[in-house]
C-alpha atoms as a printed R data frame, in Angstrom:
    type eleno elety resid chain resno       x       y       z
1   ATOM     1    CA   MET     A     1  93.903 132.555 103.919
2   ATOM     2    CA   SER     A     2  91.613 131.857 101.170
3   ATOM     3    CA   ASP     A     3  91.094 128.292 100.054
4   ATOM     4    CA   SER     A     4  92.991 129.212  96.548
5   ATOM     5    CA   ALA     A     5  96.167 130.371  98.655
6   ATOM     6    CA   ALA     A     6  95.969 127.453 100.711
7   ATOM     7    CA   ARG     A     7  95.723 124.979  98.141
8   ATOM     8    CA   ASP     A     8  98.551 126.748  96.612
9   ATOM     9    CA   GLN     A     9 100.694 126.521  99.715
10  ATOM    10    CA   ASP     A    10  99.820 122.998 100.190
11  ATOM    11    CA   ALA     A    11 101.357 122.092  96.740
12  ATOM    12    CA   ALA     A    12 104.710 124.126  97.294
13  ATOM    13    CA   GLU     A    13 105.217 122.263 100.800
14  ATOM    14    CA   THR     A    14 104.527 119.036  99.233
15  ATOM    15    CA   GLU     A    15 106.809 119.858  96.411
16  ATOM    16    CA   SER     A    16 109.475 120.997  98.747
17  ATOM    17    CA   ALA     A    17 109.155 117.695 100.994
18  ATOM    18    CA   PHE     A    18 109.438 115.275  97.999
19  ATOM    19    CA   SER     A    19 112.471 117.210  96.470
20  ATOM    20    CA   HIS     A    20 115.171 115.756  98.511
21  ATOM    21    CA   PRO     A    21 117.184 112.715  97.089
22  ATOM    22    CA   VAL     A    22 116.552 109.401  98.800
23  ATOM    23    CA   VAL     A    23 119.287 108.923 101.578
24  ATOM    24    CA   ALA     A    24 120.631 105.068 101.817
25  ATOM    25    CA   PRO     A    25 120.814 103.645 105.282
26  ATOM    26    CA   ASP     A    26 123.952 102.602 107.075
27  ATOM    27    CA   VAL     A    27 122.655  99.133 106.895
28  ATOM    28    CA   SER     A    28 119.369  97.568 106.579
29  ATOM    29    CA   ALA     A    29 117.959  94.480 108.590
30  ATOM    30    CA   ALA     A    30 115.020  92.021 108.024
31  ATOM    31    CA   TYR     A    31 112.529  91.421 110.803
32  ATOM    32    CA   GLY     A    32 110.580  89.145 109.179
33  ATOM    33    CA   SER     A    33 110.314  87.122 105.843
34  ATOM    34    CA   HIS     A    34 108.212  89.237 103.784
35  ATOM    35    CA   PRO     A    35 110.033  91.999 101.291
36  ATOM    36    CA   ASP     A    36 108.352  94.768 103.183
37  ATOM    37    CA   GLN     A    37 109.497  93.356 106.887
38  ATOM    38    CA   VAL     A    38 112.713  95.719 107.017
39  ATOM    39    CA   ILE     A    39 114.122  98.487 108.943
40  ATOM    40    CA   ASP     A    40 116.719 100.904 107.704
41  ATOM    41    CA   PHE     A    41 119.120 102.156 110.176
42  ATOM    42    CA   TYR     A    42 121.013 105.364 109.849
43  ATOM    43    CA   ALA     A    43 123.902 106.134 112.712
44  ATOM    44    CA   PRO     A    44 124.440 109.234 114.326
45  ATOM    45    CA   ARG     A    45 126.689 111.447 112.056
46  ATOM    46    CA   ASP     A    46 128.812 112.685 114.802
47  ATOM    47    CA   GLY     A    47 129.489 109.115 115.634
48  ATOM    48    CA   ARG     A    48 128.165 109.531 119.197
49  ATOM    49    CA   ALA     A    49 128.125 106.694 121.382
50  ATOM    50    CA   GLY     A    50 125.127 106.151 123.480
51  ATOM    51    CA   ALA     A    51 122.837 108.276 121.212
52  ATOM    52    CA   PRO     A    52 119.006 107.658 121.862
53  ATOM    53    CA   VAL     A    53 117.065 105.935 119.244
54  ATOM    54    CA   VAL     A    54 114.271 107.123 117.307
55  ATOM    55    CA   VAL     A    55 111.939 104.880 115.591
56  ATOM    56    CA   VAL     A    56 110.338 106.126 112.287
57  ATOM    57    CA   LEU     A    57 106.971 105.125 110.853
58  ATOM    58    CA   HIS     A    58 106.395 106.478 107.528
59  ATOM    59    CA   GLY     A    59 102.865 107.671 106.379
60  ATOM    60    CA   GLY     A    60 101.050 107.196 103.073
61  ATOM    61    CA   ALA     A    61  97.592 106.416 104.225
62  ATOM    62    CA   TRP     A    62  98.803 103.061 104.787
63  ATOM    63    CA   ARG     A    63  98.768 102.734 100.956
64  ATOM    64    CA   ALA     A    64 101.434 100.485  98.838
65  ATOM    65    CA   PRO     A    65 102.843 103.267  96.811
66  ATOM    66    CA   TYR     A    66 104.091 105.517  99.805
67  ATOM    67    CA   ASP     A    67 106.892 103.372 101.420
68  ATOM    68    CA   ARG     A    68 109.726 104.305 103.538
69  ATOM    69    CA   LEU     A    69 111.735 105.952 101.200
70  ATOM    70    CA   HIS     A    70 110.147 109.336 100.975
71  ATOM    71    CA   MET     A    71 110.937 109.398 104.674
72  ATOM    72    CA   SER     A    72 115.024 108.903 104.485
73  ATOM    73    CA   PRO     A    73 115.689 112.446 103.878
74  ATOM    74    CA   PHE     A    74 113.883 113.004 107.426
75  ATOM    75    CA   ALA     A    75 115.968 110.028 109.136
76  ATOM    76    CA   ASP     A    76 118.840 111.395 107.747
77  ATOM    77    CA   PHE     A    77 118.129 114.431 109.286
78  ATOM    78    CA   LEU     A    78 117.751 113.025 112.481
79  ATOM    79    CA   ALA     A    79 120.762 111.122 112.407
80  ATOM    80    CA   ARG     A    80 122.413 114.457 111.629
81  ATOM    81    CA   ARG     A    81 121.108 115.869 114.936
82  ATOM    82    CA   GLY     A    82 122.647 112.963 116.847
83  ATOM    83    CA   PHE     A    83 120.148 110.388 116.970
84  ATOM    84    CA   ALA     A    84 120.344 106.744 115.954
85  ATOM    85    CA   VAL     A    85 117.534 106.061 113.877
86  ATOM    86    CA   ALA     A    86 115.565 102.848 112.652
87  ATOM    87    CA   SER     A    87 113.236 103.789 109.862
88  ATOM    88    CA   VAL     A    88 110.559 100.680 109.722
89  ATOM    89    CA   GLU     A    89 108.927  99.215 106.490
90  ATOM    90    CA   TYR     A    90 105.713  97.383 106.809
91  ATOM    91    CA   ARG     A    91 103.118  95.689 104.588
92  ATOM    92    CA   ARG     A    92 100.376  98.499 103.333
93  ATOM    93    CA   GLY     A    93  97.417  98.118 101.140
94  ATOM    94    CA   SER     A    94  97.579  96.338  97.935
95  ATOM    95    CA   GLU     A    95  98.587  98.077  94.767
96  ATOM    96    CA   LEU     A    96  95.718  96.943  92.655
97  ATOM    97    CA   PRO     A    97  92.841  98.985  93.103
98  ATOM    98    CA   GLN     A    98  89.878  97.510  94.608
99  ATOM    99    CA   GLN     A    99  87.517  98.247  91.713
100 ATOM   100    CA   ARG     A   100  88.772 100.389  88.258
101 ATOM   101    CA   GLY     A   101  89.272 103.621  89.361
102 ATOM   102    CA   SER     A   102  89.402 103.691  93.073
103 ATOM   103    CA   GLY     A   103  93.179 103.683  93.888
104 ATOM   104    CA   PRO     A   104  95.370 101.587  95.948
105 ATOM   105    CA   VAL     A   105  93.550 100.100  99.029
106 ATOM   106    CA   ALA     A   106  94.817 101.529 102.497
107 ATOM   107    CA   GLY     A   107  96.236  99.047 104.721
108 ATOM   108    CA   ARG     A   108  95.894  95.292 105.283
109 ATOM   109    CA   TRP     A   109  94.401  93.759 108.021
110 ATOM   110    CA   PRO     A   110  95.688  92.457 110.219
111 ATOM   111    CA   GLU     A   111  99.271  92.546 108.481
112 ATOM   112    CA   THR     A   112  99.994  96.029 108.903
113 ATOM   113    CA   PHE     A   113  99.788  95.957 112.296
114 ATOM   114    CA   ASP     A   114 101.518  92.237 112.620
115 ATOM   115    CA   ASP     A   115 104.612  94.169 111.260
116 ATOM   116    CA   VAL     A   116 104.439  96.890 113.449
117 ATOM   117    CA   ALA     A   117 104.255  94.755 116.582
118 ATOM   118    CA   ALA     A   118 107.259  92.509 115.190
119 ATOM   119    CA   ALA     A   119 109.475  95.129 114.203
120 ATOM   120    CA   MET     A   120 109.082  96.859 117.657
121 ATOM   121    CA   ASP     A   121 109.633  93.537 119.354
122 ATOM   122    CA   ALA     A   122 112.503  92.670 116.896
123 ATOM   123    CA   LEU     A   123 114.197  96.156 117.727
124 ATOM   124    CA   PRO     A   124 116.142  95.139 120.605
125 ATOM   125    CA   GLU     A   125 118.065  92.568 119.008
126 ATOM   126    CA   LEU     A   126 118.486  94.298 115.877
127 ATOM   127    CA   LEU     A   127 120.007  97.326 117.911
128 ATOM   128    CA   VAL     A   128 122.485  94.839 119.375
129 ATOM   129    CA   LEU     A   129 123.564  93.485 115.976
130 ATOM   130    CA   HIS     A   130 123.263  96.744 113.743
131 ATOM   131    CA   MET     A   131 123.518  99.728 115.972
132 ATOM   132    CA   PRO     A   132 125.432  98.575 119.042
133 ATOM   133    CA   SER     A   133 126.546 101.677 120.472
134 ATOM   134    CA   ALA     A   134 123.056 103.303 120.720
135 ATOM   135    CA   ASP     A   135 121.456 103.763 123.958
136 ATOM   136    CA   ALA     A   136 118.572 101.175 123.354
137 ATOM   137    CA   ARG     A   137 117.006 101.990 126.986
138 ATOM   138    CA   ARG     A   138 116.280 105.689 125.348
139 ATOM   139    CA   ILE     A   139 113.815 104.933 122.412
140 ATOM   140    CA   VAL     A   140 111.353 107.686 121.184
141 ATOM   141    CA   VAL     A   141 108.846 106.460 118.319
142 ATOM   142    CA   THR     A   142 108.035 108.864 115.747
143 ATOM   143    CA   GLY     A   143 105.599 108.533 112.852
144 ATOM   144    CA   HIS     A   144 103.894 111.151 110.367
145 ATOM   145    CA   SER     A   145 100.181 111.043 109.100
146 ATOM   146    CA   ALA     A   146  99.212 107.371 109.208
147 ATOM   147    CA   GLY     A   147 102.428 106.809 110.361
148 ATOM   148    CA   GLY     A   148 101.638 108.865 113.304
149 ATOM   149    CA   GLN     A   149  98.597 106.613 114.102
150 ATOM   150    CA   LEU     A   150 101.072 103.375 114.192
151 ATOM   151    CA   ALA     A   151 103.480 105.238 116.475
152 ATOM   152    CA   LEU     A   152 100.640 105.911 119.087
153 ATOM   153    CA   TRP     A   153  99.686 102.627 118.299
154 ATOM   154    CA   ALA     A   154 103.065 101.005 119.102
155 ATOM   155    CA   ALA     A   155 103.028 102.641 122.327
156 ATOM   156    CA   ALA     A   156  99.507 101.567 123.219
157 ATOM   157    CA   ARG     A   157 100.173  97.766 122.824
158 ATOM   158    CA   HIS     A   158  99.534  97.030 126.682
159 ATOM   159    CA   VAL     A   159  96.187  98.539 126.639
160 ATOM   160    CA   LEU     A   160  94.814  96.706 123.841
161 ATOM   161    CA   PRO     A   161  91.755  94.446 124.445
162 ATOM   162    CA   GLU     A   162  92.262  91.343 126.203
163 ATOM   163    CA   GLY     A   163  92.628  88.594 123.563
164 ATOM   164    CA   SER     A   164  94.517  90.994 121.042
165 ATOM   165    CA   PRO     A   165  97.163  89.099 119.312
166 ATOM   166    CA   TRP     A   166  99.452  92.343 119.544
167 ATOM   167    CA   ARG     A   167  98.859  92.943 123.227
168 ATOM   168    CA   LEU     A   168 101.706  93.334 125.762
169 ATOM   169    CA   PRO     A   169 101.653  92.288 129.346
170 ATOM   170    CA   ARG     A   170 103.338  95.809 130.177
171 ATOM   171    CA   ALA     A   171 104.054  98.977 128.886
172 ATOM   172    CA   PRO     A   172 106.553  99.165 126.489
173 ATOM   173    CA   ALA     A   173 109.878 100.469 127.208
174 ATOM   174    CA   LEU     A   174 109.733 103.753 125.237
175 ATOM   175    CA   ARG     A   175 110.740 107.218 126.606
176 ATOM   176    CA   GLY     A   176 107.804 108.489 124.529
177 ATOM   177    CA   VAL     A   177 105.930 109.287 121.159
178 ATOM   178    CA   VAL     A   178 106.043 112.012 119.035
179 ATOM   179    CA   ALA     A   179 103.256 112.012 116.793
180 ATOM   180    CA   LEU     A   180 103.531 114.235 113.415
181 ATOM   181    CA   ALA     A   181  99.791 115.110 112.126
182 ATOM   182    CA   PRO     A   182  98.846 111.767 113.260
183 ATOM   183    CA   ILE     A   183  95.475 110.059 112.072
184 ATOM   184    CA   ALA     A   184  94.622 109.772 115.854
185 ATOM   185    CA   ASP     A   185  91.097 109.700 115.989
186 ATOM   186    CA   PHE     A   186  89.233 107.491 113.492
187 ATOM   187    CA   ALA     A   187  85.668 109.022 114.282
188 ATOM   188    CA   SER     A   188  86.822 112.558 113.467
189 ATOM   189    CA   ALA     A   189  89.195 111.283 110.355
190 ATOM   190    CA   VAL     A   190  86.104 109.402 109.000
191 ATOM   191    CA   GLY     A   191  83.676 112.493 109.384
192 ATOM   192    CA   LEU     A   192  86.242 114.338 107.409
193 ATOM   193    CA   GLY     A   193  87.102 112.039 104.926
194 ATOM   194    CA   VAL     A   194  91.023 112.085 105.564
195 ATOM   195    CA   CYS     A   195  92.751 110.546 102.695
196 ATOM   196    CA   SER     A   196  90.021 109.350 100.839
197 ATOM   197    CA   ASP     A   197  88.260 107.725 103.326
198 ATOM   198    CA   ALA     A   198  91.318 105.546 104.157
199 ATOM   199    CA   VAL     A   199  90.326 104.707 107.695
200 ATOM   200    CA   GLY     A   200  87.298 103.138 106.402
201 ATOM   201    CA   GLN     A   201  89.376 101.152 103.918
202 ATOM   202    CA   PHE     A   202  91.783 100.056 106.571
203 ATOM   203    CA   LEU     A   203  89.161  98.889 109.080
204 ATOM   204    CA   GLY     A   204  87.243  97.128 106.223
205 ATOM   205    CA   ARG     A   205  83.532  96.439 106.220
206 ATOM   206    CA   ALA     A   206  80.785  98.187 108.283
207 ATOM   207    CA   GLU     A   207  80.062  95.292 110.394
208 ATOM   208    CA   ASP     A   208  84.116  94.986 111.222
209 ATOM   209    CA   PHE     A   209  84.582  98.608 111.672
210 ATOM   210    CA   THR     A   210  83.717  98.877 115.494
211 ATOM   211    CA   GLU     A   211  85.350  95.679 116.538
212 ATOM   212    CA   ARG     A   212  88.872  96.536 114.358
213 ATOM   213    CA   ALA     A   213  88.633 100.363 115.864
214 ATOM   214    CA   ALA     A   214  88.924  98.918 119.528
215 ATOM   215    CA   HIS     A   215  92.055  97.422 118.434
216 ATOM   216    CA   ALA     A   216  93.585 100.181 116.298
217 ATOM   217    CA   ASP     A   217  92.254 103.749 117.233
218 ATOM   218    CA   PRO     A   218  94.413 105.627 119.247
219 ATOM   219    CA   ALA     A   219  91.654 107.891 121.043
220 ATOM   220    CA   LEU     A   220  90.086 104.530 122.026
221 ATOM   221    CA   LEU     A   221  93.586 103.371 123.737
222 ATOM   222    CA   LEU     A   222  94.042 105.770 126.513
223 ATOM   223    CA   PRO     A   223  95.695 106.366 128.737
224 ATOM   224    CA   THR     A   224  98.989 104.992 128.163
225 ATOM   225    CA   GLY     A   225 101.197 105.968 130.546
226 ATOM   226    CA   ILE     A   226 103.846 106.756 128.017
227 ATOM   227    CA   ALA     A   227 104.779 110.463 127.550
228 ATOM   228    CA   THR     A   228 103.128 111.562 123.933
229 ATOM   229    CA   ALA     A   229 103.230 114.467 122.348
230 ATOM   230    CA   VAL     A   230 101.476 115.911 118.863
231 ATOM   231    CA   VAL     A   231 102.910 118.202 116.463
232 ATOM   232    CA   GLN     A   232 100.406 119.673 113.897
233 ATOM   233    CA   GLY     A   233 100.278 122.485 111.261
234 ATOM   234    CA   THR     A   234  97.462 124.621 111.422
235 ATOM   235    CA   THR     A   235  96.788 124.851 107.629
236 ATOM   236    CA   ASP     A   236  97.389 121.153 107.298
237 ATOM   237    CA   LEU     A   237  94.901 120.089 104.326
238 ATOM   238    CA   THR     A   238  95.413 116.228 104.710
239 ATOM   239    CA   VAL     A   239  94.881 115.411 108.207
240 ATOM   240    CA   PRO     A   240  93.110 118.560 109.938
241 ATOM   241    CA   GLN     A   241  94.106 120.168 112.990
242 ATOM   242    CA   ALA     A   242  90.697 118.905 114.089
243 ATOM   243    CA   VAL     A   243  92.064 115.407 114.368
244 ATOM   244    CA   SER     A   244  94.695 115.848 116.335
245 ATOM   245    CA   GLU     A   245  92.566 118.051 118.772
246 ATOM   246    CA   ALA     A   246  90.174 115.192 119.205
247 ATOM   247    CA   PHE     A   247  92.886 112.546 120.243
248 ATOM   248    CA   VAL     A   248  94.146 115.365 122.640
249 ATOM   249    CA   ASP     A   249  90.549 115.980 124.118
250 ATOM   250    CA   ALA     A   250  89.935 111.926 124.257
251 ATOM   251    CA   ALA     A   251  93.156 111.709 126.006
252 ATOM   252    CA   ALA     A   252  92.412 114.581 128.929
253 ATOM   253    CA   LYS     A   253  88.897 112.671 129.263
254 ATOM   254    CA   GLU     A   254  91.023 109.746 130.389
255 ATOM   255    CA   GLY     A   255  93.205 111.505 132.746
256 ATOM   256    CA   GLU     A   256  96.062 111.747 130.393
257 ATOM   257    CA   THR     A   257  97.769 114.946 129.022
258 ATOM   258    CA   VAL     A   258  99.274 114.938 126.056
259 ATOM   259    CA   GLY     A   259 101.451 117.497 124.601
260 ATOM   260    CA   LEU     A   260  99.947 119.527 121.378
261 ATOM   261    CA   THR     A   261 102.546 121.723 119.460
262 ATOM   262    CA   LEU     A   262 100.236 123.680 116.781
263 ATOM   263    CA   LEU     A   263 102.634 125.396 114.183
264 ATOM   264    CA   PRO     A   264 100.779 128.276 112.852
265 ATOM   265    CA   ASP     A   265 100.544 128.552 108.749
266 ATOM   266    CA   VAL     A   266 102.434 125.060 108.275
267 ATOM   267    CA   GLY     A   267 100.751 122.044 106.433
268 ATOM   268    CA   HIS     A   268 100.938 118.499 106.344
269 ATOM   269    CA   PHE     A   269 104.551 117.882 105.081
270 ATOM   270    CA   PRO     A   270 106.997 120.480 106.263
271 ATOM   271    CA   LEU     A   271 106.906 118.423 109.497
272 ATOM   272    CA   ILE     A   272 108.995 115.515 107.911
273 ATOM   273    CA   ASP     A   273 110.933 118.400 105.088
274 ATOM   274    CA   PRO     A   274 114.659 118.950 106.495
275 ATOM   275    CA   ALA     A   275 114.474 122.317 104.558
276 ATOM   276    CA   ALA     A   276 111.560 123.470 106.374
277 ATOM   277    CA   ASP     A   277 111.836 125.202 110.083
278 ATOM   278    CA   ALA     A   278 109.227 122.840 111.252
279 ATOM   279    CA   CYS     A   279 111.309 120.004 110.864
280 ATOM   280    CA   ALA     A   280 113.614 121.462 113.618
281 ATOM   281    CA   VAL     A   281 110.750 121.972 115.798
282 ATOM   282    CA   VAL     A   282 109.748 118.092 115.461
283 ATOM   283    CA   ALA     A   283 113.687 117.165 116.062
284 ATOM   284    CA   GLU     A   284 113.392 119.420 119.207
285 ATOM   285    CA   GLU     A   285 110.069 117.295 120.484
286 ATOM   286    CA   ILE     A   286 112.381 114.280 120.273
287 ATOM   287    CA   ALA     A   287 115.020 115.378 121.886
288 ATOM   288    CA   GLN     A   288 113.031 116.675 124.902
289 ATOM   289    CA   LEU     A   289 111.636 113.064 125.437
290 ATOM   290    CA   ALA     A   290 114.812 111.248 124.464
291 ATOM   291    CA   TRP     A   291 117.440 113.139 126.476
């Protein structure tokens, strides 16, 4: 495929993914006092009791303009597939540019991770209150793009460096993780300039980068012992295939097998577009872990 054709395809896929109306949740619940510390819950549309829970972490390069609303059609799609869905919001980069013309900053350190950790820790109690018929023993975490990084991170808190404020004493009770075109290997993402150097912005100054990466880079937080699958389009121009492959290779070096499903001629956004065949593949990957 020529560069021009690839760009045209990417534009069409992006337009399709963002063409769906926002789907309101059945209920929203706060897990903290900040306005962004909220989880939207979508009940399984078939009314099924004992449905497994899918935690959804949205992408958007950890930048403020991109919130959970663009993932609501995907959350609803999963609910229509019989899952109970918890779509997590979290604090992202400032809406104000670092300097004129630079655009919104990627992520907040440490607030983005504070929020994901707090949301995951609060989830069992919130499920009891707001989704009591769901099966909290069967939780799968999924995330797209930057949210894929956060999903992998949420499953790796027990292998964070000693002294990390987010470290868990044991592996979280998850059935698995399905990461969708994740920013899963920071070294390759930085080398490729993914999302206009979002990783570099997120981790901050050069003198902070290495130390912070040890607490944040999924490729450095291995092995986890938790079933992990990655779904990646081969024509993704936003987070290229090489980033996912680098993560899978890093896992293999640590003795852990990560499933990698490559979707030919699929870009970045079909993975979360209910109108795309790729989205059904994602749902099946989740189902294989959840059930």
